XYZ file of C-alpha atoms in Angstrom:
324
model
C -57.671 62.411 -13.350
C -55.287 60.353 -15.247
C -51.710 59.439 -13.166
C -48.503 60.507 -15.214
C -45.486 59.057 -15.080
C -42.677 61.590 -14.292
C -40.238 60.942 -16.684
C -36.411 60.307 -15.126
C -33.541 62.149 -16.169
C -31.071 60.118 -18.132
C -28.190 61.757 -15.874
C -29.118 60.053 -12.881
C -29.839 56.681 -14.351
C -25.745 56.646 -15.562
C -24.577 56.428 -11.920
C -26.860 53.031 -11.448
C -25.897 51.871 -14.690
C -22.701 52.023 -14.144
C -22.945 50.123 -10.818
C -24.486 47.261 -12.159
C -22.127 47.111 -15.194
C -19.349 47.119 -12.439
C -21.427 44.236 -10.611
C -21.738 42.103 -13.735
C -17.350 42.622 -14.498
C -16.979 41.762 -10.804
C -19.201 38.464 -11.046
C -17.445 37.643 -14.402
C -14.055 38.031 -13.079
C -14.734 35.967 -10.085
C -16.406 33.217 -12.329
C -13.713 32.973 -14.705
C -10.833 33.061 -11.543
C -12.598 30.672 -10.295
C -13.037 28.222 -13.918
C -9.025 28.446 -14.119
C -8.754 27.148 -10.360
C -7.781 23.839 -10.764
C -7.545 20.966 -7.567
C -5.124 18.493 -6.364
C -7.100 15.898 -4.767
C -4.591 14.503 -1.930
C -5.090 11.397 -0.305
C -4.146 10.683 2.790
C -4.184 8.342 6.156
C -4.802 8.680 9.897
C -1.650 8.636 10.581
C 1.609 10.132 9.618
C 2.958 13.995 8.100
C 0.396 14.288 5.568
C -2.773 14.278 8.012
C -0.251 16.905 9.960
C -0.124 19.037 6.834
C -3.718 19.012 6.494
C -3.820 19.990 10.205
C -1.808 22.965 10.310
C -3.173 24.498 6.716
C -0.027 25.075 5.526
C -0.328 23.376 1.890
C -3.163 25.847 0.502
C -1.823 29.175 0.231
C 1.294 27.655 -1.278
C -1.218 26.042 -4.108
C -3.562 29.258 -3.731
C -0.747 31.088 -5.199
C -0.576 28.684 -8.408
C -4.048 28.329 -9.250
C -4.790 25.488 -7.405
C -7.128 24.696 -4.158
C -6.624 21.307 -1.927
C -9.044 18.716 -1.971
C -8.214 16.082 1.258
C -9.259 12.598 1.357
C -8.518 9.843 4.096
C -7.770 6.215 3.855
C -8.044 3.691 6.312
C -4.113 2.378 4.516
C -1.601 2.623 1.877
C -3.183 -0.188 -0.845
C -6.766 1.285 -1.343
C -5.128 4.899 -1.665
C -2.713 3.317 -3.931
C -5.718 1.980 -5.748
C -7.274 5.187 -6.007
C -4.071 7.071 -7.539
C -4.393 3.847 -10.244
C -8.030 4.889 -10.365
C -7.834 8.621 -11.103
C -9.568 9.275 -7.717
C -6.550 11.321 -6.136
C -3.529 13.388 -7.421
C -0.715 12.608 -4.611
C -0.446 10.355 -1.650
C 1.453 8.214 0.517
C 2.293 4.867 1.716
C 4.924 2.490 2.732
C 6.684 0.278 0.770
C 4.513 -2.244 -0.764
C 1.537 -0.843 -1.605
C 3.154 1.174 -4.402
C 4.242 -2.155 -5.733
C 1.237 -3.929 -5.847
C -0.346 -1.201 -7.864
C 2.655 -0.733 -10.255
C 1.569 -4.831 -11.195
C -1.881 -3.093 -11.999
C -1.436 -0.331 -13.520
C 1.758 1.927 -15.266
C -0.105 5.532 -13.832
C 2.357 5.783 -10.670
C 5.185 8.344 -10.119
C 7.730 8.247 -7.142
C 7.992 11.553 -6.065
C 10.092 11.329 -2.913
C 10.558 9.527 0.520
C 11.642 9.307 3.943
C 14.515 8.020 5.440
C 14.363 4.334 6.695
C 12.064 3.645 9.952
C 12.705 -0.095 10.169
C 11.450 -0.051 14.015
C 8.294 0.886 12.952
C 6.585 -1.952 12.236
C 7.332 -5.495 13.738
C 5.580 -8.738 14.127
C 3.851 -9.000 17.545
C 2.987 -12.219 19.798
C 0.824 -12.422 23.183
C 3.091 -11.898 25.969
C 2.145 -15.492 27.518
C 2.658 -16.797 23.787
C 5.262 -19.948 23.935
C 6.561 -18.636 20.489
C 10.355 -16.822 21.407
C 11.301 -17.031 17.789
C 10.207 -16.630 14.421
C 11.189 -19.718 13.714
C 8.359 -20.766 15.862
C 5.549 -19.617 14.159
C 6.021 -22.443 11.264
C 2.169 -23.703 11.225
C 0.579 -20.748 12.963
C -2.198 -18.092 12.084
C -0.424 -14.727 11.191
C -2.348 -11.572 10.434
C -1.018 -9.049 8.370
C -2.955 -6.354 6.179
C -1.876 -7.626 2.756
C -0.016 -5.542 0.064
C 1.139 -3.461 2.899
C 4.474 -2.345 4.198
C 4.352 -5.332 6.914
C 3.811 -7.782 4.536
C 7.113 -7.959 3.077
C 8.928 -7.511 6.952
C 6.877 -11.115 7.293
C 8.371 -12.251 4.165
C 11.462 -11.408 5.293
C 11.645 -12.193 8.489
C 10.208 -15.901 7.755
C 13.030 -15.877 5.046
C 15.417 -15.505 7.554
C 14.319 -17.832 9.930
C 14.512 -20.697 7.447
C 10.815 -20.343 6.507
C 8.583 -19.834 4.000
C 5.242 -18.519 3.062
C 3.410 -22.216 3.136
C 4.861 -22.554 6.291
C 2.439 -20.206 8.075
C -1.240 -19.479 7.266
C -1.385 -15.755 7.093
C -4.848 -14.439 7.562
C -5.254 -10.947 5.688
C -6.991 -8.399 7.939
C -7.436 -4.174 8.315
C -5.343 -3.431 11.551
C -8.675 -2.601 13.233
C -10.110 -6.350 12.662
C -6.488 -7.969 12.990
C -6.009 -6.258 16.640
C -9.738 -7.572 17.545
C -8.347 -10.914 16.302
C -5.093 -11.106 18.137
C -6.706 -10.298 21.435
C -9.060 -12.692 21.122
C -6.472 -15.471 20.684
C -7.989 -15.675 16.926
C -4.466 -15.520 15.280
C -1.123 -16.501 16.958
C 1.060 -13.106 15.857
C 0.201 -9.644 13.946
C 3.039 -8.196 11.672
C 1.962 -4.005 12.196
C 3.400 -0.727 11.810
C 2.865 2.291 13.791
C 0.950 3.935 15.450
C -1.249 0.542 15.286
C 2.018 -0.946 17.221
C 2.701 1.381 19.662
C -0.752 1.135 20.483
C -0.431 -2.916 20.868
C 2.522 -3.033 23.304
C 0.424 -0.003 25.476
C -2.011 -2.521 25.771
C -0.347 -4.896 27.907
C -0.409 -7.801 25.972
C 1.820 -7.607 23.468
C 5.547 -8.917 22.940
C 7.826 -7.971 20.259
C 8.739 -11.033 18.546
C 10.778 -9.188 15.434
C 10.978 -5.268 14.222
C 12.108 -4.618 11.188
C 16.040 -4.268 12.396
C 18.168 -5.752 10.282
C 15.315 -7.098 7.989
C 13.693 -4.222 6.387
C 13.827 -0.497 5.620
C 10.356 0.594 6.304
C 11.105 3.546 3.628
C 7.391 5.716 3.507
C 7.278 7.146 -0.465
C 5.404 10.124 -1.549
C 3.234 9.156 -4.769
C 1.787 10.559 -7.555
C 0.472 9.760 -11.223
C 2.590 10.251 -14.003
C 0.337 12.371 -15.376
C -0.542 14.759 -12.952
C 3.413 15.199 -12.436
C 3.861 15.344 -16.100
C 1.335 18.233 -16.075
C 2.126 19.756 -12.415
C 5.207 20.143 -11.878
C 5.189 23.053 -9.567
C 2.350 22.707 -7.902
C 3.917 19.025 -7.292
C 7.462 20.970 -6.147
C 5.319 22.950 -3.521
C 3.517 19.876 -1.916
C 7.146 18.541 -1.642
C 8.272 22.170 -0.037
C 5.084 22.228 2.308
C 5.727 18.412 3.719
C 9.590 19.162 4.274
C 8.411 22.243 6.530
C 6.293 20.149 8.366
C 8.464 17.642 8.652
C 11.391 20.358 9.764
C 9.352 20.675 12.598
C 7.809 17.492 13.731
C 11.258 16.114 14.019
C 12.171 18.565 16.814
C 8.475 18.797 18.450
C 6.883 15.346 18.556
C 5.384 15.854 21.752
C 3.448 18.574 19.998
C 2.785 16.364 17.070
C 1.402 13.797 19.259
C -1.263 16.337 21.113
C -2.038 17.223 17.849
C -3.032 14.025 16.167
C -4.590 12.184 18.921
C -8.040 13.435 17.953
C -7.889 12.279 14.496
C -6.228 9.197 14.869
C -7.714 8.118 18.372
C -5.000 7.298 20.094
C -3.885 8.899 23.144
C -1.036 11.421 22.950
C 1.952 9.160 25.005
C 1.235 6.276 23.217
C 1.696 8.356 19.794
C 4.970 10.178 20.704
C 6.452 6.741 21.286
C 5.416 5.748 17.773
C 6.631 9.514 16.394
C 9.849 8.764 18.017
C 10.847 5.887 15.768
C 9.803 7.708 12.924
C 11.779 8.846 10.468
C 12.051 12.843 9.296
C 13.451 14.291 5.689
C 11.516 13.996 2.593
C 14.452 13.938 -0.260
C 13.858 12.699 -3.701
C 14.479 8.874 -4.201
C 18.455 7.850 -4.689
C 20.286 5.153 -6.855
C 20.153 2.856 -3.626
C 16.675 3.559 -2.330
C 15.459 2.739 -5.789
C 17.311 -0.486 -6.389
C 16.122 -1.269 -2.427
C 12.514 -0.685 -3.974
C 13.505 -3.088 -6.858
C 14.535 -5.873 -4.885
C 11.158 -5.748 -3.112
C 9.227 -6.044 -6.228
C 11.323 -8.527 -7.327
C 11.006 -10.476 -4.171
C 6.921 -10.270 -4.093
C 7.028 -11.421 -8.204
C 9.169 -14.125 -7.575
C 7.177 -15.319 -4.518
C 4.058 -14.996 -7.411
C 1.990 -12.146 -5.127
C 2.517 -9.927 -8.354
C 1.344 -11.300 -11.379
C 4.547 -9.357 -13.206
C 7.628 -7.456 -13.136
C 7.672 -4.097 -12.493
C 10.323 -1.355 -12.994
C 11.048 1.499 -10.265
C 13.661 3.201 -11.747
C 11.339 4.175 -14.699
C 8.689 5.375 -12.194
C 10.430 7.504 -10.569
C 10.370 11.707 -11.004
C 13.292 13.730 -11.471
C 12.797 16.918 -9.175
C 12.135 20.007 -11.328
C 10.507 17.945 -13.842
């Protein structure tokens, strides 16, 4: 006997047709959703709000809602994430007041986006406690470590400036705060210029004396960077990064006890010792002013005229308008 093949109805093939049809829209829809999702890459460090807005997740669904996902990536400072906003390599970042400089003498791609307020007891220069330095005066012929291009090394410029010095008067010895702390304990340098939570971390340690903060010397501003062209093209997605980091920032100002708990894991440094550190920090991202900009002039000025930038740069014409 020969099999046949029962012939089935065309009525109840429609019903799986029309499944799969639905399937194949569905699939389509989510491809194409997902073609028109667009990143900011964010770059970040160990320490400070950003790493706190990656923490608490509060960034995405604000992007999520304009077509955009988050894409987080750390740095151990400000001048390589500075380097990779010159580079391409991230949308939006942070860092003190330097590092912004230094790549403005490189490139023309940065964007001030905003800061926050001055924090000039957050960094200082530090000596051993048994140290016969007392002044900074006294460190005329000594080994200084610093991380260079960062927001210390223009408190060391100052300070030495105001102490009668000047750069050939010391021999600064250019080191990540990681390898300069291993070098200051060891007696391998005489003083460390470093910011928090690097500093607060130092004087916790027991051996370390506060020679200079940045009182009366410096601002310590922290700026909120992007490039021009991602602003140019971004502009509300760029608006609700600012919103996001002013929430955060609403509430580490009142909580920093909380904040500390929070970002000891990441940044490896026991709560206490961070709430000290979160204590002289400053709180209340605003958008850069006439005298916060002509502040961030006379820095760049100061580094080109001391030759560490190979040109001028201009601030003022890096900076955004909000809304724009």
């Amino acid at each position: 006997m020969t099999a046949r093949t029962r012939a089935v109805p065309a009525s109840s093939l429609l019903p799986r047709l029309w499944l799969a049809l639905a399937a194949l829209i569905f699939v389509s829809l989510t491809l194409a959703a997902h073609a028109q999702e667009r990143t900011v890459r964010v770059g970040y460090q160990k320490y400070g709000t950003l790493v706190l807005l990656k923490g608490r997740g509060t960034l995405e669904p604000r992007l999520k809602a304009l077509g955009y996902r988050v894409q987080w990536s750390e740095f151990p400072s400000g001048p390589p994430l500075m380097e990779a906003l010159n580079a391409g390599a991230v949308d939006f970042g942070s860092a003190g007041e330097t590092p912004p400089i230094f790549a403005q003498a490189a490139s023309d791609a940065l964007a001030y986006v905003a800061h926050e307020p001055a924090a000039p007891e957050g960094e200082a220069i530090l000596v051993p406690k048994a140290s016969p330095i007392q002044s900074v005066a006294d460190l005329r012929g000594k080994k200084v470590a610093l991380n260079k291009g960062s927001n210390v090394h223009y408190l060391l410029v100052r300070a030495i400036e105001a102490a009668g010095l000047s750069l050939s008067d010391i021999t600064p010895v250019y080191l990540a705060p990681a390898d300069a702390r291993a070098a200051f304990e060891r007696g391998a340098v005489d003083a460390w210029v470093i910011w928090d939570p690097y500093f607060a971390a130092a004087e916790a340690g027991g051996n370390a004396r506060v020679l200079a903060d940045g009182t009366g010397l410096v601002p310590n501003h922290q700026f909120y960077l992007s490039s021009k062209t991602f602003a140019a093209e971004n502009g509300p997605a760029l608006d609700a990064i600012v919103a996001a980091i002013a929430e955060v920032d609403a509430w580490a100002e009142d909580n920093t006890d909380a904040v500390a708990k929070e970002l000891a894991p990441s940044v490896g440094i026991p709560a206490p010792i961070l709430s000290v550190a979160l204590k002289r920090q400053t709180y209340g991202i605003r958008p850069l002013d006439e005298a916060v900009t002509k502040e961030q002039q006379r820095i760049a000025d100061t580094f080109h005229g001391l030759k560490l930038v190979p040109k001028t740069v201009d601030i003022a014409g890096a900076v955004r308008k909000p809304g724009s």
